[in-house]
GROMACS .gro file of C-alpha atoms in nm:
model
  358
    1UNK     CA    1  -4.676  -1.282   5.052
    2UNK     CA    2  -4.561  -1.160   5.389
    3UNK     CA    3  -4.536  -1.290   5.701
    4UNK     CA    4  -4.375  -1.173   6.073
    5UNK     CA    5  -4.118  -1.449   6.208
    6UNK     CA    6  -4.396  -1.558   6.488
    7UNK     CA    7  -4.643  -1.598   6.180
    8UNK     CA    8  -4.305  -1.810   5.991
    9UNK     CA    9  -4.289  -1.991   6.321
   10UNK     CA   10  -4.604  -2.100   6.374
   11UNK     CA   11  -4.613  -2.242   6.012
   12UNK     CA   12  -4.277  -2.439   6.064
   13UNK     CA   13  -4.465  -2.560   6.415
   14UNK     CA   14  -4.746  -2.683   6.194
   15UNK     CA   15  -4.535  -2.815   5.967
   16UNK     CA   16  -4.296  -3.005   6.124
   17UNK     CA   17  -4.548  -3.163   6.333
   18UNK     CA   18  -4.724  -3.282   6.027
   19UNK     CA   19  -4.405  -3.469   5.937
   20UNK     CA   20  -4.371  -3.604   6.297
   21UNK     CA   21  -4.045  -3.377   6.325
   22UNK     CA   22  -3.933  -3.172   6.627
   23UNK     CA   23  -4.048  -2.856   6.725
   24UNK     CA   24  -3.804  -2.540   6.615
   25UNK     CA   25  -3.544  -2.417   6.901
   26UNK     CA   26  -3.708  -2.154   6.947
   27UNK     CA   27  -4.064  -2.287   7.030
   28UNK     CA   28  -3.852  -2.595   7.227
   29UNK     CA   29  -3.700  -2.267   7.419
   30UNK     CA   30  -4.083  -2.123   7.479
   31UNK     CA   31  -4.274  -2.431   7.563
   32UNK     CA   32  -3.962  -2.536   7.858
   33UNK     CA   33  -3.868  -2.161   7.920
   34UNK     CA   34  -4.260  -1.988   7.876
   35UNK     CA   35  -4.102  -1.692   8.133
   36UNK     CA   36  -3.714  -1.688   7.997
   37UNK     CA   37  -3.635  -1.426   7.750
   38UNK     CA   38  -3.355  -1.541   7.531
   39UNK     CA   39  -3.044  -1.380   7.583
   40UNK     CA   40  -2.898  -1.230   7.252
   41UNK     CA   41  -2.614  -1.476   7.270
   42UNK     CA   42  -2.908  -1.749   7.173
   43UNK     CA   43  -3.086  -1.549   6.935
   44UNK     CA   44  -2.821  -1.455   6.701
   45UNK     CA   45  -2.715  -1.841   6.665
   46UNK     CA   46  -3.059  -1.898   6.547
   47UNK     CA   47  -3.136  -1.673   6.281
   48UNK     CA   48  -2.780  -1.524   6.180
   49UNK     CA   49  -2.900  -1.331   5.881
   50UNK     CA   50  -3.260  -1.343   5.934
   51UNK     CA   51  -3.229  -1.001   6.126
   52UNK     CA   52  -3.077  -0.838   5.808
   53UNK     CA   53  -3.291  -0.914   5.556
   54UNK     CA   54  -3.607  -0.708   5.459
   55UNK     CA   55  -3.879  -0.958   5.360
   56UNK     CA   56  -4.067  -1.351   5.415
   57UNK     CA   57  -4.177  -1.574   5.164
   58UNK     CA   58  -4.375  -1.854   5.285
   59UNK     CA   59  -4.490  -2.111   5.028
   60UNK     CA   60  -4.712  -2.402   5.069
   61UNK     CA   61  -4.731  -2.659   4.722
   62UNK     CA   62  -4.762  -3.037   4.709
   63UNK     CA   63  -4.359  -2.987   4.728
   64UNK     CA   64  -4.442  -2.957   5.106
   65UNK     CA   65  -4.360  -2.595   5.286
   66UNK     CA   66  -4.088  -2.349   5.194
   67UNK     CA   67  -4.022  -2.058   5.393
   68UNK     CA   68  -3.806  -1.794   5.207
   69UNK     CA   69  -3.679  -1.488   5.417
   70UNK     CA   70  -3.472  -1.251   5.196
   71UNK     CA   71  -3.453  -0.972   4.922
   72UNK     CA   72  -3.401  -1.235   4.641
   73UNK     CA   73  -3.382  -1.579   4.556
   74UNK     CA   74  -3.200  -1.770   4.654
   75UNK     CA   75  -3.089  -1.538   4.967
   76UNK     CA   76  -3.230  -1.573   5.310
   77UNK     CA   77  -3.340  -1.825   5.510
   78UNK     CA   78  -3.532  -2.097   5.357
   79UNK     CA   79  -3.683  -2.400   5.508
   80UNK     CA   80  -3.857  -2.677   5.330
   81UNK     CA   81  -4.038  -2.969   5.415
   82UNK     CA   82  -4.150  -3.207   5.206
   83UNK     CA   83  -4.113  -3.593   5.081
   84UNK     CA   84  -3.746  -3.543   5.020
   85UNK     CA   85  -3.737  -3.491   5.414
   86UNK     CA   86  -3.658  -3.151   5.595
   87UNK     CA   87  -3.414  -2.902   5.380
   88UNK     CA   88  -3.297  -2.580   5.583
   89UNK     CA   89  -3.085  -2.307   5.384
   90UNK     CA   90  -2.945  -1.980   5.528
   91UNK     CA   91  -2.735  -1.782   5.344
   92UNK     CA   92  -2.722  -1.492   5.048
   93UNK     CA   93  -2.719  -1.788   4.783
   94UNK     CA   94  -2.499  -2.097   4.668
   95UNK     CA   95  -2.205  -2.122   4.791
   96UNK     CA   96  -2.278  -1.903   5.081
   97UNK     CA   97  -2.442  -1.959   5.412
   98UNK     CA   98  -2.544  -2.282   5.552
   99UNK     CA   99  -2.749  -2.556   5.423
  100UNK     CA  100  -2.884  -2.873   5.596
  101UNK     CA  101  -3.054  -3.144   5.426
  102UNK     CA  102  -3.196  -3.411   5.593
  103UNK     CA  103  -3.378  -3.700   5.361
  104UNK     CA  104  -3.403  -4.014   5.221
  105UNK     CA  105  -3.022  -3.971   5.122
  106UNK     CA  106  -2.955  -3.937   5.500
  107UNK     CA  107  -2.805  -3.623   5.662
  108UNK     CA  108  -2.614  -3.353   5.478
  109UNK     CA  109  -2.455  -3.011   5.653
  110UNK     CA  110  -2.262  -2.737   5.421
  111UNK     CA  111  -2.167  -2.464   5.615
  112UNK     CA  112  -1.966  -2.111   5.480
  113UNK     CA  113  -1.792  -2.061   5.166
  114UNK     CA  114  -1.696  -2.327   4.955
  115UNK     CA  115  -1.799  -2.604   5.157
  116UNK     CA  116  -1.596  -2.488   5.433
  117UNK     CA  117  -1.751  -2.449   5.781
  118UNK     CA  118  -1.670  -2.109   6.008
  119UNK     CA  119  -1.451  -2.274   6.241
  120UNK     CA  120  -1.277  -2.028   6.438
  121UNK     CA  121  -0.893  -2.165   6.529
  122UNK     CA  122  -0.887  -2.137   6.917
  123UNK     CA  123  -0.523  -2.063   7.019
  124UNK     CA  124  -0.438  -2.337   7.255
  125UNK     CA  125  -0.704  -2.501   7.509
  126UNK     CA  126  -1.029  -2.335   7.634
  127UNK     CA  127  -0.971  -2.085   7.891
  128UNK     CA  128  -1.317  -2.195   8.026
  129UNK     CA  129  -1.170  -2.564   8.078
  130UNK     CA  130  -1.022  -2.611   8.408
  131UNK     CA  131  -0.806  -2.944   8.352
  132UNK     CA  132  -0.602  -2.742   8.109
  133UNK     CA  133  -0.243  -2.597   8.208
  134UNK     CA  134  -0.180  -2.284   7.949
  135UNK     CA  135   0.042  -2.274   7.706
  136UNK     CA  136   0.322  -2.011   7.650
  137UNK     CA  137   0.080  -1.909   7.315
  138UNK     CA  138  -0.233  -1.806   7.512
  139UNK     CA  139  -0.024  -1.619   7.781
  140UNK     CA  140   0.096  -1.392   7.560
  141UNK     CA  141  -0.211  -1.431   7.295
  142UNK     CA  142  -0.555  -1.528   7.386
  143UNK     CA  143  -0.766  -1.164   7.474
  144UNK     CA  144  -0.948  -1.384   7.729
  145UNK     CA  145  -0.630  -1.343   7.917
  146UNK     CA  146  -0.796  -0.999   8.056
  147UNK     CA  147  -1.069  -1.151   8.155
  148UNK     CA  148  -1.009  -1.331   8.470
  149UNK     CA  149  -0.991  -1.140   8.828
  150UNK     CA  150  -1.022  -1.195   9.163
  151UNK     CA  151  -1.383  -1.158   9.380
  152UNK     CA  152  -1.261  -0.895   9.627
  153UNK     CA  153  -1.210  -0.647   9.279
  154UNK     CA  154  -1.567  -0.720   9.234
  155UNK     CA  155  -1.701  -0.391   9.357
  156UNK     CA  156  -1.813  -0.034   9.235
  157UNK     CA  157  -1.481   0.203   9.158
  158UNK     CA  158  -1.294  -0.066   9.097
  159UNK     CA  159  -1.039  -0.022   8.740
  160UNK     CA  160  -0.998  -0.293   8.545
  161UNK     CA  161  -0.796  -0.367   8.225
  162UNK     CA  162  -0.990  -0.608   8.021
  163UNK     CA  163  -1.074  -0.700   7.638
  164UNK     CA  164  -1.418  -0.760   7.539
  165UNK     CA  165  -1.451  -0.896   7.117
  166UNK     CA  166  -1.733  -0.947   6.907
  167UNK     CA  167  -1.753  -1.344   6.865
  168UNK     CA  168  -1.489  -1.468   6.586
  169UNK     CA  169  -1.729  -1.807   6.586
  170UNK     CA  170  -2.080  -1.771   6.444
  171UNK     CA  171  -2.122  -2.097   6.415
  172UNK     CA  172  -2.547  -2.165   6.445
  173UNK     CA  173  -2.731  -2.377   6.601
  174UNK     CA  174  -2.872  -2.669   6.393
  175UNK     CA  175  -3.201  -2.868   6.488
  176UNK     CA  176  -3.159  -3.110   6.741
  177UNK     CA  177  -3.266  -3.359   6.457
  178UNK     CA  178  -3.001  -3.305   6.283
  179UNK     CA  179  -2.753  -3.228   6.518
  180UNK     CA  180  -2.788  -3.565   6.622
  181UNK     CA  181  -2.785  -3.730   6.320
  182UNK     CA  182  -2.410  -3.608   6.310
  183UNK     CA  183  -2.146  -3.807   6.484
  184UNK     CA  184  -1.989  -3.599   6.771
  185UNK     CA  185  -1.702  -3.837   6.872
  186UNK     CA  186  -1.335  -3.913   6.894
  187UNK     CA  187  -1.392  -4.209   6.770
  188UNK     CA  188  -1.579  -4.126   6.456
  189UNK     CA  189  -1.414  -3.796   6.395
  190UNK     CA  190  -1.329  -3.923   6.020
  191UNK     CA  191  -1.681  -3.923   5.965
  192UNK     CA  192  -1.715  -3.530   6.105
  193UNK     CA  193  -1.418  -3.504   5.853
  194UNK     CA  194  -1.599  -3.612   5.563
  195UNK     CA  195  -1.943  -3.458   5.634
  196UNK     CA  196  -1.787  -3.121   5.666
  197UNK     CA  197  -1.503  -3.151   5.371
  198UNK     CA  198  -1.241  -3.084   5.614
  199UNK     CA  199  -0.903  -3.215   5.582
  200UNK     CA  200  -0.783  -3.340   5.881
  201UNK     CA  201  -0.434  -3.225   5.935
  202UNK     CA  202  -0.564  -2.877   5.878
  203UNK     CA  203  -0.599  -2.617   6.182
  204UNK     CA  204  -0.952  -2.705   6.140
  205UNK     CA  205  -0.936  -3.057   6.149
  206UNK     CA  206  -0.687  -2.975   6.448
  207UNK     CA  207  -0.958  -2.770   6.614
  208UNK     CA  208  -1.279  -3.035   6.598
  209UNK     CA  209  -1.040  -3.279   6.737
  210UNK     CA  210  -0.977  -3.021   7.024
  211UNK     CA  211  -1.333  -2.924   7.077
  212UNK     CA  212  -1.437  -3.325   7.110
  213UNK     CA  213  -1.139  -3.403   7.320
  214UNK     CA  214  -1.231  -3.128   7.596
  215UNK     CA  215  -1.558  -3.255   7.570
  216UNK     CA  216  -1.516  -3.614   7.662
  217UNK     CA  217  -1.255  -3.543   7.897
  218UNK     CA  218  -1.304  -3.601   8.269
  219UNK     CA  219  -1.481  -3.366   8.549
  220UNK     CA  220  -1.310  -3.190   8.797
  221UNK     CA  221  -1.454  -3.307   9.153
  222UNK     CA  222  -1.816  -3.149   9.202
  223UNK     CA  223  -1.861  -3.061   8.842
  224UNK     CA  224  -2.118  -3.174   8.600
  225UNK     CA  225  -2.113  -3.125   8.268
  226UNK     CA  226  -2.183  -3.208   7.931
  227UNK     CA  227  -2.107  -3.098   7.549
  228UNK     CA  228  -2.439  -3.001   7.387
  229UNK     CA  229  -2.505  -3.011   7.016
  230UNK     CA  230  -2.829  -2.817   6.972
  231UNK     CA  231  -3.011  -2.516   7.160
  232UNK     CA  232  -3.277  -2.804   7.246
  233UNK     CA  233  -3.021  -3.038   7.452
  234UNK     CA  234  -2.873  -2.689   7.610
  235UNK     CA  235  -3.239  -2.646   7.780
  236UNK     CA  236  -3.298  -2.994   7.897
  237UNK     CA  237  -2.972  -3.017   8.048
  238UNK     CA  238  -2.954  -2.618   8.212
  239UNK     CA  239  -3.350  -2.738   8.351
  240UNK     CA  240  -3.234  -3.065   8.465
  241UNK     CA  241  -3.000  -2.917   8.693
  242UNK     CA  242  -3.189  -2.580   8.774
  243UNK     CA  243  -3.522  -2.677   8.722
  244UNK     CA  244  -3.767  -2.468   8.481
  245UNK     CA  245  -3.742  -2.140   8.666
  246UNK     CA  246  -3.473  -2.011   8.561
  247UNK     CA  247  -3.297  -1.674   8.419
  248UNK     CA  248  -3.059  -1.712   8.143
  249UNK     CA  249  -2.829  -1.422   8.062
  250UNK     CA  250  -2.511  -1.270   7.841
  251UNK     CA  251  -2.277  -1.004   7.815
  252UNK     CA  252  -2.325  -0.795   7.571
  253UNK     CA  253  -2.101  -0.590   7.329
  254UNK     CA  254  -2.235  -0.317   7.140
  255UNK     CA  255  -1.930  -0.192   7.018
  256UNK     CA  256  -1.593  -0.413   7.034
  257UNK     CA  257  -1.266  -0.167   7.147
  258UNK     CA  258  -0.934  -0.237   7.181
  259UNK     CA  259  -0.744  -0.363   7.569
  260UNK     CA  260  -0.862  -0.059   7.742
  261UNK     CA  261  -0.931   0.030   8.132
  262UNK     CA  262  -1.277  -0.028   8.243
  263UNK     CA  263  -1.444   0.088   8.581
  264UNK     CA  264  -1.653  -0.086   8.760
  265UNK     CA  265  -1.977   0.111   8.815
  266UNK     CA  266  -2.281   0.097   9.074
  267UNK     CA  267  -2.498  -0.198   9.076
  268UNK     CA  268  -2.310  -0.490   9.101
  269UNK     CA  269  -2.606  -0.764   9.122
  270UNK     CA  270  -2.572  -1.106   9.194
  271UNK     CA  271  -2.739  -1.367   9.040
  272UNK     CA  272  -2.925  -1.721   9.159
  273UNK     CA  273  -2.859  -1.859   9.446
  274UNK     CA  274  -2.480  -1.933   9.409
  275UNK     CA  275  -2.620  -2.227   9.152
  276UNK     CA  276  -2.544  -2.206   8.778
  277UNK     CA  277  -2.522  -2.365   8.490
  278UNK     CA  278  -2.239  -2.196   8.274
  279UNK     CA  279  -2.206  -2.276   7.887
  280UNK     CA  280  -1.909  -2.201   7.695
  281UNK     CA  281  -1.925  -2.159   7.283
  282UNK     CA  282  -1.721  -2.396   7.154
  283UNK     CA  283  -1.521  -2.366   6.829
  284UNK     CA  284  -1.689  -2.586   6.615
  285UNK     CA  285  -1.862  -2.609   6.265
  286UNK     CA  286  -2.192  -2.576   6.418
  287UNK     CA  287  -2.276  -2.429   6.762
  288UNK     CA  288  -2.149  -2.655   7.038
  289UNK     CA  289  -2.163  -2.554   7.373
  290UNK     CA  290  -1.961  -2.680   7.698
  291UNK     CA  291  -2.241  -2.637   7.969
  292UNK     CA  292  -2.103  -2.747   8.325
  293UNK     CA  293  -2.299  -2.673   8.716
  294UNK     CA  294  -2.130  -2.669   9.028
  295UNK     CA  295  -2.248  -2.537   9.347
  296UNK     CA  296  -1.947  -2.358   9.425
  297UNK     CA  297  -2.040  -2.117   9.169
  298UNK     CA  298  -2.135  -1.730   9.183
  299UNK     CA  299  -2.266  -1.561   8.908
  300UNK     CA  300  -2.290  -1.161   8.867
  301UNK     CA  301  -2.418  -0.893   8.632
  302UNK     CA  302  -2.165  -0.607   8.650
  303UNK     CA  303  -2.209  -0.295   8.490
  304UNK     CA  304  -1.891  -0.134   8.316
  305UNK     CA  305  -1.801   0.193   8.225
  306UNK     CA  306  -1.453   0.202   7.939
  307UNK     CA  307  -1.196   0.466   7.923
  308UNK     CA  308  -1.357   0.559   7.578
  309UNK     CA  309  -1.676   0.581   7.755
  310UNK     CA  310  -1.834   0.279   7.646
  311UNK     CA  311  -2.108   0.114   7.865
  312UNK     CA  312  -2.223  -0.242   7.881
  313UNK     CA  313  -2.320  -0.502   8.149
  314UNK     CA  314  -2.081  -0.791   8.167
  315UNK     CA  315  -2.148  -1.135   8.272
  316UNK     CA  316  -1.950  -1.271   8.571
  317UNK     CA  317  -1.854  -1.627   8.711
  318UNK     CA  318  -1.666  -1.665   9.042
  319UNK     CA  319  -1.542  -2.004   9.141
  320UNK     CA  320  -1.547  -2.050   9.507
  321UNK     CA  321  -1.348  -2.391   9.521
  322UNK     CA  322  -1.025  -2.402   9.228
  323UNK     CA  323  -0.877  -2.695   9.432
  324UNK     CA  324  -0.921  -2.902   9.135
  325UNK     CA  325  -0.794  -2.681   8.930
  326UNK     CA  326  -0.482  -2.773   8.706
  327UNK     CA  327  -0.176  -2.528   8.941
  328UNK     CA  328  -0.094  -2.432   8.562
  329UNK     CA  329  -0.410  -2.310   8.430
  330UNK     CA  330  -0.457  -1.950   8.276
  331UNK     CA  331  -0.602  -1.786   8.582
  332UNK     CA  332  -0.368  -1.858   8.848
  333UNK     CA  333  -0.068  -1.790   8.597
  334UNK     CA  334  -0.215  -1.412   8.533
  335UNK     CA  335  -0.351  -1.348   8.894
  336UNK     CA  336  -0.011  -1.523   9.058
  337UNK     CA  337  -0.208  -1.717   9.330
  338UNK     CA  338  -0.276  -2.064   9.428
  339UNK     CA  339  -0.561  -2.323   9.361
  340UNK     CA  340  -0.793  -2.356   9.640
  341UNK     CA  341  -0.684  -2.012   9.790
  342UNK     CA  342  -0.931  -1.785   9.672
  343UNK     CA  343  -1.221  -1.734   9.463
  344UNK     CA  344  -1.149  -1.655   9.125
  345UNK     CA  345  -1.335  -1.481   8.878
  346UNK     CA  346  -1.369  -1.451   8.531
  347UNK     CA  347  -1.586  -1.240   8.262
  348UNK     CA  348  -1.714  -1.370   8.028
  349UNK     CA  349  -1.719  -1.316   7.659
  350UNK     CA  350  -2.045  -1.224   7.458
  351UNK     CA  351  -2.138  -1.599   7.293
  352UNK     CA  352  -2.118  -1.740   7.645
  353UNK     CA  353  -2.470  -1.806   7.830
  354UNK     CA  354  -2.521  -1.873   8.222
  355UNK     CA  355  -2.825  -2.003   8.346
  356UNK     CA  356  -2.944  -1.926   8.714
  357UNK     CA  357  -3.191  -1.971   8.906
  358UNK     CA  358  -3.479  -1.684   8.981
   0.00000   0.00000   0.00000
């Protein structure tokens, strides 16, 4: 038996209602957001291999509900509910893909091969993190290096050189049920340790402790922000500072290239009302985001044009006030200027999201 993924998700609504559990992201997203397309940066963190796979089981026994989207069991998606609590599997089979169990037993997450979760190793800081000076490593390293510019480039004809890469970190969202079942914490990172098998003097280890630190470090002056855990706490924060009417967006890559020369072509557009809220992927073993709003912030859709031809509308951010900016951070070390001189900008990469007002 066949179903469409509206048809799976009105099912999972039914059914996780029935068990007094939350409503999927994506109906969370609809019922907040009824006039907000998702951007594809949301929807591929939802359903990662949903969108390759051919065919939907749904089954409904005294077990409770399974939904099975794949070719073959035990591939796909499945999702069960039941007395044993709320199971969620996605993946081509065991050990692939991620499972999440959530019972009796308490809370379970195995993510990628092995037991190992898809944690991307971030050279150094986040660019996207402003109380950071950079290190040596990402000058010479990190591709987001290209990315930054100043606002006075920010018009048609202008030639840029700049590095756009499919996301090394596909790390999806969980339910917010589970996502906060999970310790997210400097303080109980042992615990993140154990629940993900990770050993923690390994890069990875290295990285979660990175990810949390920037998290629960401070705010630069007229920033707020916050670390969220699930696509659910991303909408309740992005509304509580924009309100519900709202226009979320991405940049996206069709094809990734090499450093190449882009051009800046007609239609530069700017969005909101020089409010946003601006969230950052995070390298993590599930998808964490580092949303922040400030109202000295521009955002722009800017269409592109590379030396090889290739087309795509970037994302932009321009910071009107970098007072507070550490003097050593990446952007005033590539563009040679000063904090609290002028605006800089900064593209940004495909599994970032900015949420403006309409």
């Amino acid at each position: 038996m066949e179903f469409s993924l509206l048809s799976i998700l009105t099912l999972l609504n039914f059914a996780l209602v029935v068990t007094h559990a939350a409503l999927p992201p994506e109906v969370y997203w609809k019922s907040k957001l009824p006039s907000t397309p998702m951007p594809k940066a949301i929807t591929d963190l939802l359903h990662p291999d949903l969108v390759e796979e051919e065919s939907t089981s749904v089954a409904v026994g005294k077990g409770g509900v399974n939904v099975d989207a794949g070719k073959t069991k035990p591939g796909g998606t499945s999702v069960n509910v039941g007395k044993g609590g709320v199971n969620v599997n996605v993946g081509k089979g065991k050990p692939k893909g991620t499972s999440v169990n959530v019972g009796k037993g308490g809370v379970n997450v195995h993510t990628g091969k092995k037991g190992k979760p898809p944690v991307h190793v971030a050279v150094g800081k986040s660019p996207f993190d402003y109380v950071y000076a950079a290190s040596e490593t990402q000058l010479h390293d990190d591709p987001n290096v290209a990315l930054f510019f100043l606002e006075k480039d920010l018009h048609s004809g202008k030639k840029l050189n700049l590095h756009f890469t499919k996301t090394l970190n596909s790390a999806a969202f969980l339910p917010r049920q589970v996502a906060d079942s999970i310790p997210f914490s400097s303080k109980k990172v042992d615990d993140v340790f154990t629940k993900f098998s990770i050993k923690p003097d390994s890069n990875e280890g290295q990285t979660v402790k990175n990810t949390i630190n920037e998290c629960e470090g401070p705010s630069i002056r007229g920033e707020e922000k916050s670390c969220v855990t699930s696509l659910e706490s991303m909408v309740d924060f992005s509304t509580s500072k924009l309100g519900n009417n709202v226009e979320a967006v991405s940049t996206e890559v069709n094809k990734e290239s090499e450093l190449q020369q882009y051009t800046i072509a007609k239609g530069v557009k700017k969005l909101g009302e020089n409010k946003a809220v601006v969230c950052h992927k995070q390298s993590y073993p599930y998808a964490v985001f580092y949303c922040h709003k400030s109202d000295t912030t521009k955002a722009y859709s800017v269409p592109l044009v590379g030396a090889d031809r290739t087309r795509l509308t970037a994302v932009s951010v321009c910071h009107t006030d970098t007072s507070q900016w550490n003097p050593k951070h990446l952007a005033f070390q590539v563009l040679n200027v000063q904090p609290g001189t002028v605006p800089v900008c900064h593209f940004l990469p495909e599994d970032h999201v900015v949420f403006v007002p309409k």
